[in-house]
Short mmCIF file of C-alpha atoms in Angstrom, two decimals:
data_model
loop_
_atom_site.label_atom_id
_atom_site.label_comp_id
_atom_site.label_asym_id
_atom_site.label_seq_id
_atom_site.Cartn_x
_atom_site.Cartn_y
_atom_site.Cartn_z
CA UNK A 1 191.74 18.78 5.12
CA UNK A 2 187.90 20.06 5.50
CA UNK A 3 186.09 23.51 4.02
CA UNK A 4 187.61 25.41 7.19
CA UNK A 5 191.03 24.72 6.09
CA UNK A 6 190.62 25.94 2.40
CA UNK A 7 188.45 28.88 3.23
CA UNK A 8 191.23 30.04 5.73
CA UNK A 9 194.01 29.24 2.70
CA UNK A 10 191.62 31.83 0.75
CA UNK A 11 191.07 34.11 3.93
CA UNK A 12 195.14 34.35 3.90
CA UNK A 13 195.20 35.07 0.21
CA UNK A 14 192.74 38.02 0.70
CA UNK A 15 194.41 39.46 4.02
CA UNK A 16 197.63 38.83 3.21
CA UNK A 17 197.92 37.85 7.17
CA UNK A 18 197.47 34.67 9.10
CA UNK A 19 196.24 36.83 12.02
CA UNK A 20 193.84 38.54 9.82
CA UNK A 21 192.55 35.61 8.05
CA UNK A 22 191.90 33.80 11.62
CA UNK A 23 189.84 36.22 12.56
CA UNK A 24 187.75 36.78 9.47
CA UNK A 25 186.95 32.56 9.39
CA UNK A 26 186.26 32.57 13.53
CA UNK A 27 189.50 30.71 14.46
CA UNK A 28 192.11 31.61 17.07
CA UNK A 29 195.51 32.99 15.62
CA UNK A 30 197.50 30.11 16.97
CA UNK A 31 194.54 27.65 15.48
CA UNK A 32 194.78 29.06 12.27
CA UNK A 33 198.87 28.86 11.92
CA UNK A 34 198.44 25.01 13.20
CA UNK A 35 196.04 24.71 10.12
CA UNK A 36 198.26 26.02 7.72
CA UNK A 37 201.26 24.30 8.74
CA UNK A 38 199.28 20.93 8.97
CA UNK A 39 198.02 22.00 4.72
CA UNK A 40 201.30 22.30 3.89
CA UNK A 41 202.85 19.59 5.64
CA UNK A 42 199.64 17.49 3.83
CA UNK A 43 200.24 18.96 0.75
CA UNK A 44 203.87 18.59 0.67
CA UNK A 45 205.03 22.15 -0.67
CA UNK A 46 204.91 25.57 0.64
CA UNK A 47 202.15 27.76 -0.32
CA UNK A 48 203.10 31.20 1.67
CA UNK A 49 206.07 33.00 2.00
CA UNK A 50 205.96 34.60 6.15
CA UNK A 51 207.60 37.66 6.07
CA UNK A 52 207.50 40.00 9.04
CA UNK A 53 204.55 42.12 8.11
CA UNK A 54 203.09 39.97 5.21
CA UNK A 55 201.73 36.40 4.04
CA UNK A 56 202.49 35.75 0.87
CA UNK A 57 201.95 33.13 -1.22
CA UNK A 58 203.98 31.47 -3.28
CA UNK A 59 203.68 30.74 -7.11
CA UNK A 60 202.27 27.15 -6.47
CA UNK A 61 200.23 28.90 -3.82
CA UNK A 62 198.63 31.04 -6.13
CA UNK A 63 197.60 27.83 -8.10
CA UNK A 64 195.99 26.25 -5.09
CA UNK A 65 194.36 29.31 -4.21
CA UNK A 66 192.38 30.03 -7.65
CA UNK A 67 191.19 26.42 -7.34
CA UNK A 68 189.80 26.60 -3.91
CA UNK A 69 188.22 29.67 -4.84
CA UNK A 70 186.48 27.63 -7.90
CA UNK A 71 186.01 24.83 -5.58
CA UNK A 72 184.21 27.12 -2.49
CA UNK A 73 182.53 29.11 -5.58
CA UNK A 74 180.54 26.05 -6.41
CA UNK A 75 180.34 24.58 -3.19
CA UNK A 76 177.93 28.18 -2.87
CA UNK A 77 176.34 27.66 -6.31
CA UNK A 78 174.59 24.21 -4.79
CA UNK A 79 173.71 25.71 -1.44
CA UNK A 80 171.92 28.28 -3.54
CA UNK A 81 170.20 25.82 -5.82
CA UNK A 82 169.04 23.75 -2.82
CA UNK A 83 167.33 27.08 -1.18
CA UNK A 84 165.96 28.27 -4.50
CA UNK A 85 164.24 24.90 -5.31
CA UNK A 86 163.02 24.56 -1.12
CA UNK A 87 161.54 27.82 -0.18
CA UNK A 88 162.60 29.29 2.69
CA UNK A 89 160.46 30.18 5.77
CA UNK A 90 161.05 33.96 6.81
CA UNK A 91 159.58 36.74 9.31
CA UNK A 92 160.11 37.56 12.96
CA UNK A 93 159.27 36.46 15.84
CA UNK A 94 158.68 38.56 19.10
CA UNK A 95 159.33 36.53 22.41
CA UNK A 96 158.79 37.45 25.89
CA UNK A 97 159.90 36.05 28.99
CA UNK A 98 161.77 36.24 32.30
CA UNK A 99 165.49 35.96 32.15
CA UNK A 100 166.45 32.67 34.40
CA UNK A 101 163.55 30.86 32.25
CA UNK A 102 165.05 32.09 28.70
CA UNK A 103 168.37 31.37 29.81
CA UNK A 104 167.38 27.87 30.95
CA UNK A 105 164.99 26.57 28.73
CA UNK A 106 164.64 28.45 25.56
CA UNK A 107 168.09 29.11 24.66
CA UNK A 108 169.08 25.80 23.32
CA UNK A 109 165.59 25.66 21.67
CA UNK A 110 165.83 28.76 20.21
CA UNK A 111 169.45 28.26 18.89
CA UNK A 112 168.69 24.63 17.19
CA UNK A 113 165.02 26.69 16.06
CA UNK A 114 167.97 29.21 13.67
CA UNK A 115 169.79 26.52 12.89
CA UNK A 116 166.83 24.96 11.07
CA UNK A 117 165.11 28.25 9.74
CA UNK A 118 167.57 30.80 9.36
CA UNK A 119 164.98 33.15 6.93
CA UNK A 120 163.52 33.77 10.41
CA UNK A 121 164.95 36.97 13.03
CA UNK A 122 163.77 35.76 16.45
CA UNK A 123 164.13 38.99 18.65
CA UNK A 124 163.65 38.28 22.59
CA UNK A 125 162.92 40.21 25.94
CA UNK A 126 163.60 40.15 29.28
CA UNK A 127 160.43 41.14 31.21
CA UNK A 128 158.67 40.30 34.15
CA UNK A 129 155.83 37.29 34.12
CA UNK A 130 153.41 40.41 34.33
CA UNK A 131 154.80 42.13 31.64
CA UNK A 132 154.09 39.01 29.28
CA UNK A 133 150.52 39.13 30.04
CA UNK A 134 150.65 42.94 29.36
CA UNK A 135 152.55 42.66 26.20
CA UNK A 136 150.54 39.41 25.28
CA UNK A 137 147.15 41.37 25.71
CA UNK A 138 148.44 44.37 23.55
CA UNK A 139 149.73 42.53 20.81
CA UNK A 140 153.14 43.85 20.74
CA UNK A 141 154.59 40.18 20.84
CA UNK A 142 153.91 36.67 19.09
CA UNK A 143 155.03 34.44 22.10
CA UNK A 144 155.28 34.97 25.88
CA UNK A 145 156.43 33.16 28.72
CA UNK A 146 154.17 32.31 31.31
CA UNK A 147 153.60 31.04 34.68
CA UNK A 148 151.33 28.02 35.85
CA UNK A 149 149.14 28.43 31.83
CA UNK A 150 145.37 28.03 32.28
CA UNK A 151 143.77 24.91 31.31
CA UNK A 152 141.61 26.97 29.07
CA UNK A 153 144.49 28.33 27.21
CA UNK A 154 146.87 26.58 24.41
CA UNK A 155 149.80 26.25 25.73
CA UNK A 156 153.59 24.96 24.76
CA UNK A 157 155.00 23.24 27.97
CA UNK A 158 158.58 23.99 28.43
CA UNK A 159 159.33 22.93 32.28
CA UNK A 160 158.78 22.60 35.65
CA UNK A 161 160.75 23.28 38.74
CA UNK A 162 159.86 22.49 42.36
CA UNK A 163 159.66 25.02 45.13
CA UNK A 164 162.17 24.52 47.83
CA UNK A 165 162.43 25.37 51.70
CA UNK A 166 165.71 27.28 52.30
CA UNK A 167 166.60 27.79 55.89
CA UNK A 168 169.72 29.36 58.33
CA UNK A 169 171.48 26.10 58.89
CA UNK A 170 171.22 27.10 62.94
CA UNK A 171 167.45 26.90 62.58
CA UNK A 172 165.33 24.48 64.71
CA UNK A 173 163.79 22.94 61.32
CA UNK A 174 166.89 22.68 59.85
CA UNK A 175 168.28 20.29 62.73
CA UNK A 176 166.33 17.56 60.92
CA UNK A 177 167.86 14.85 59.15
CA UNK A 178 169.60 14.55 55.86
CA UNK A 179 166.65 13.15 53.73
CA UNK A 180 163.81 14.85 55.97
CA UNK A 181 161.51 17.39 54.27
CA UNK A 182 159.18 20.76 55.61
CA UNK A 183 155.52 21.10 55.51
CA UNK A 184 154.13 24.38 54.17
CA UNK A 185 152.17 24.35 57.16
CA UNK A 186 154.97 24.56 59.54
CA UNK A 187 157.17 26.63 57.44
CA UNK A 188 154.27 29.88 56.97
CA UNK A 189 154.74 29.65 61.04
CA UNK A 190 158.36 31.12 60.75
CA UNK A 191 159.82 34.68 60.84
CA UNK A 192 159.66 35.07 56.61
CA UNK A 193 161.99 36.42 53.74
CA UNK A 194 159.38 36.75 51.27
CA UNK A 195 161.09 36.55 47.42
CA UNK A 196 159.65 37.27 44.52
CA UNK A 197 162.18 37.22 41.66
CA UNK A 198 160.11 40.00 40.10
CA UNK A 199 157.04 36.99 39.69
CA UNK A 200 153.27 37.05 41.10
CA UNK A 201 154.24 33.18 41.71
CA UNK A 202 155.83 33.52 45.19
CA UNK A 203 155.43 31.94 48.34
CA UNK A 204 152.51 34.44 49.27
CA UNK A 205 150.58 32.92 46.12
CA UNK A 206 151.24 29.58 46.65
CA UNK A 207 149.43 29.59 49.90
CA UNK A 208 146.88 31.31 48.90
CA UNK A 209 145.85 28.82 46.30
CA UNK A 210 145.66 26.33 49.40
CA UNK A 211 144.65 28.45 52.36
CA UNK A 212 147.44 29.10 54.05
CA UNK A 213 148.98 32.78 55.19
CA UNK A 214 152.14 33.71 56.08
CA UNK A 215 152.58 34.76 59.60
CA UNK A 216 155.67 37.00 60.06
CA UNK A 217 156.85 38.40 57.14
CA UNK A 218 160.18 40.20 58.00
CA UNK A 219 160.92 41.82 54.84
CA UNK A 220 159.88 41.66 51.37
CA UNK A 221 163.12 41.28 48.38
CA UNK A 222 162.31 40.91 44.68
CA UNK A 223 165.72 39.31 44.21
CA UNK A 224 166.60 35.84 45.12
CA UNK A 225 169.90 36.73 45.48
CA UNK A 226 168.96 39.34 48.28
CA UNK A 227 166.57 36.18 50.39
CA UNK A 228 169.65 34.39 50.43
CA UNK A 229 171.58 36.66 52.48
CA UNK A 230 168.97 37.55 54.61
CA UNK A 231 168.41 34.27 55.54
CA UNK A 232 172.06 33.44 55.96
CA UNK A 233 171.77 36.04 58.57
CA UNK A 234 169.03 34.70 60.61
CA UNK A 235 166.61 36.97 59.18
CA UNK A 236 163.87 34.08 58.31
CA UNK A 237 163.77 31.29 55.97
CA UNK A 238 162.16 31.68 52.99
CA UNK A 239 160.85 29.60 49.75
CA UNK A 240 162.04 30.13 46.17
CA UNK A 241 161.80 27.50 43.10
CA UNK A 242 164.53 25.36 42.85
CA UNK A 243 166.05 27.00 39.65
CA UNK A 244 167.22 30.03 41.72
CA UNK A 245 169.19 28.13 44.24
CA UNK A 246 172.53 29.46 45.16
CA UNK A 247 175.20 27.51 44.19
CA UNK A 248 177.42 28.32 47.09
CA UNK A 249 174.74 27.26 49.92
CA UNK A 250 177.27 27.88 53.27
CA UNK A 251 174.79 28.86 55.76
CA UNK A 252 171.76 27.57 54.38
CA UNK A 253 169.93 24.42 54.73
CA UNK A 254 167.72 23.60 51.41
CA UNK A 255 164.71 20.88 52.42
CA UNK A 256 162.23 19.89 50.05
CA UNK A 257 158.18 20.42 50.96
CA UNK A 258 156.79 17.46 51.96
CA UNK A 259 153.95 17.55 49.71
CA UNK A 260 155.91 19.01 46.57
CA UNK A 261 154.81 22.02 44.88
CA UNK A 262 155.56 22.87 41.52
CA UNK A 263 156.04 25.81 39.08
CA UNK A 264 155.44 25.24 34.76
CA UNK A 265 157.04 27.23 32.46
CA UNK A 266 155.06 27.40 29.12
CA UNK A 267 154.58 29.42 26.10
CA UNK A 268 151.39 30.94 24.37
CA UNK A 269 150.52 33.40 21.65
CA UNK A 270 148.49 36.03 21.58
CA UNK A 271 145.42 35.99 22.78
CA UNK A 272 143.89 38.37 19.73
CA UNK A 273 145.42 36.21 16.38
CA UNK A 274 146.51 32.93 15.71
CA UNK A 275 150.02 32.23 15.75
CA UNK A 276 151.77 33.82 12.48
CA UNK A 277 153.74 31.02 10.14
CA UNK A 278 157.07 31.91 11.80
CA UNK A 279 155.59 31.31 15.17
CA UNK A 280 153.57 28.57 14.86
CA UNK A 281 157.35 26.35 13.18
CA UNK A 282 158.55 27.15 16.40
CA UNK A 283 155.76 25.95 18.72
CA UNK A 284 155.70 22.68 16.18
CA UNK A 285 159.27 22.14 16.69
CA UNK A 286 158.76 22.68 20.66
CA UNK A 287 156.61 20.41 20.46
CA UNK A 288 157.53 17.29 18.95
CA UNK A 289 161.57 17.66 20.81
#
């Protein structure tokens, strides 16, 4: 038997339902009557009456239940010892940054980040890469997600993605073979579904930085989602980063650029104040993972 088990046999106690209790401990009803069964059965004597409307428990029940409440009483007496003798970190954090990027990267980060220092509220938004810089500039947030960082600027890598070709699978280029890639050069030729995903990194940017202009721009979508079907229909071809991808790809042919081109993901403070004490555990633990 662990802590779940006896803080459930409380939970019961208290409700005076298994159903009840379940939910009040996070476990499914069906969980929590396997648990009790499997105390019991360990145990080797019946600690709650089921009746049709009520858990009751029985005299030895009520025995076992004042000692786990001693027992889960103390267990909470060291847990507060330990925090009163370590002090605890606390304040907020404010972080910016555009969803597919927080959903990919920072997530996990952020949930071991509470795990660790739970005295600190991390509150998050879903912007646009512009609206970081805005919200950066105005002080309004600690941390912000941004594009491509400038050397000049501290930064807190958190990944890179490549961009990718993605073509109508009928498509002259696309006839190529398996493992054969696209030159930026020849693809800036073709009729173009210019994407955005709501970021001044795009495929109009990225040849910019290296000369190049795109020649027939059919239509211009801020959604990825949108490219995809417009290229499915002949529309153009188009270039996104390879997070975006579809996972159903019927219709399309993905190719890699034959000299690779790639996107970073990082995260900076402010530009006005250091980072406060809250912020700067989290870029520490970023870091050193």
């Amino acid at each position: 038997m662990n802590l779940m088990h006896w803080r459930l046999l409380v939970a019961v106690a208290d409700h005076g339902s298994i159903t009840a209790a379940a939910g009040h401990v996070g476990m499914t009803q069906s969980a929590a009557s396997q648990a009790m069964a499997g105390m019991e059965a360990t145990l080797g004597a019946q600690l709650f009456t089921r009746e049709p409307r009520k858990t009751l428990p029985t005299a030895l029940g009520l025995s076992v239940i004042e000692q786990a409440r001693v027992m889960l009483g103390a267990l909470q007496a060291i847990r507060s010892t330990v925090d009163e003798a370590r002090p605890m970190l606390r304040g907020t954090i404010r972080i910016a940054s555009f969803p597919m990027v927080l959903a990919t990267f920072l997530t996990p980060f952020l949930q071991r980040f509470r795990q660790l220092y739970p005295g600190i509220d991390v509150t998050t938004l879903d912007v646009t890469d512009n609206e970081v810089l805005t919200l950066l500039e105005a002080d309004l947030i600690d941390l912000g997600v941004v594009l491509n960082p400038k050397p000049e600027r501290q930064a807190t890598i958190l990944g890179r993605d490549c961009w990718m070709a993605v073509l109508p699978t009928n498509h002259p280029l696309a006839q190529r073979p398996a493992d054969a890639s696209v030159s930026l050069e020849e693809l800036f030729e073709q009729a173009f579904v210019l994407a955005t995903g709501g970021c001044s990194a795009n495929a109009r940017s990225l040849g910019a930085a290296v000369g190049l202009t795109l020649r027939d721009i059919r239509v211009e979508v801020r959604e990825w989602s949108s490219a995809f079907s417009l290229v499915r229909e002949g529309v153009g071809v188009t270039l996104v980063p390879e997070m975006a991808l579809p996972v159903e790809r019927q219709g399309l042919r993905v190719m890699p650029l034959t000299a690779p081109r790639y996107r970073e993901f990082a995260l900076v403070g402010s530009p006005n104040r250091p980072p406060s004490a809250a912020a700067a555990a989290l870029l520490k633990m970023l870091a050193e993972r």
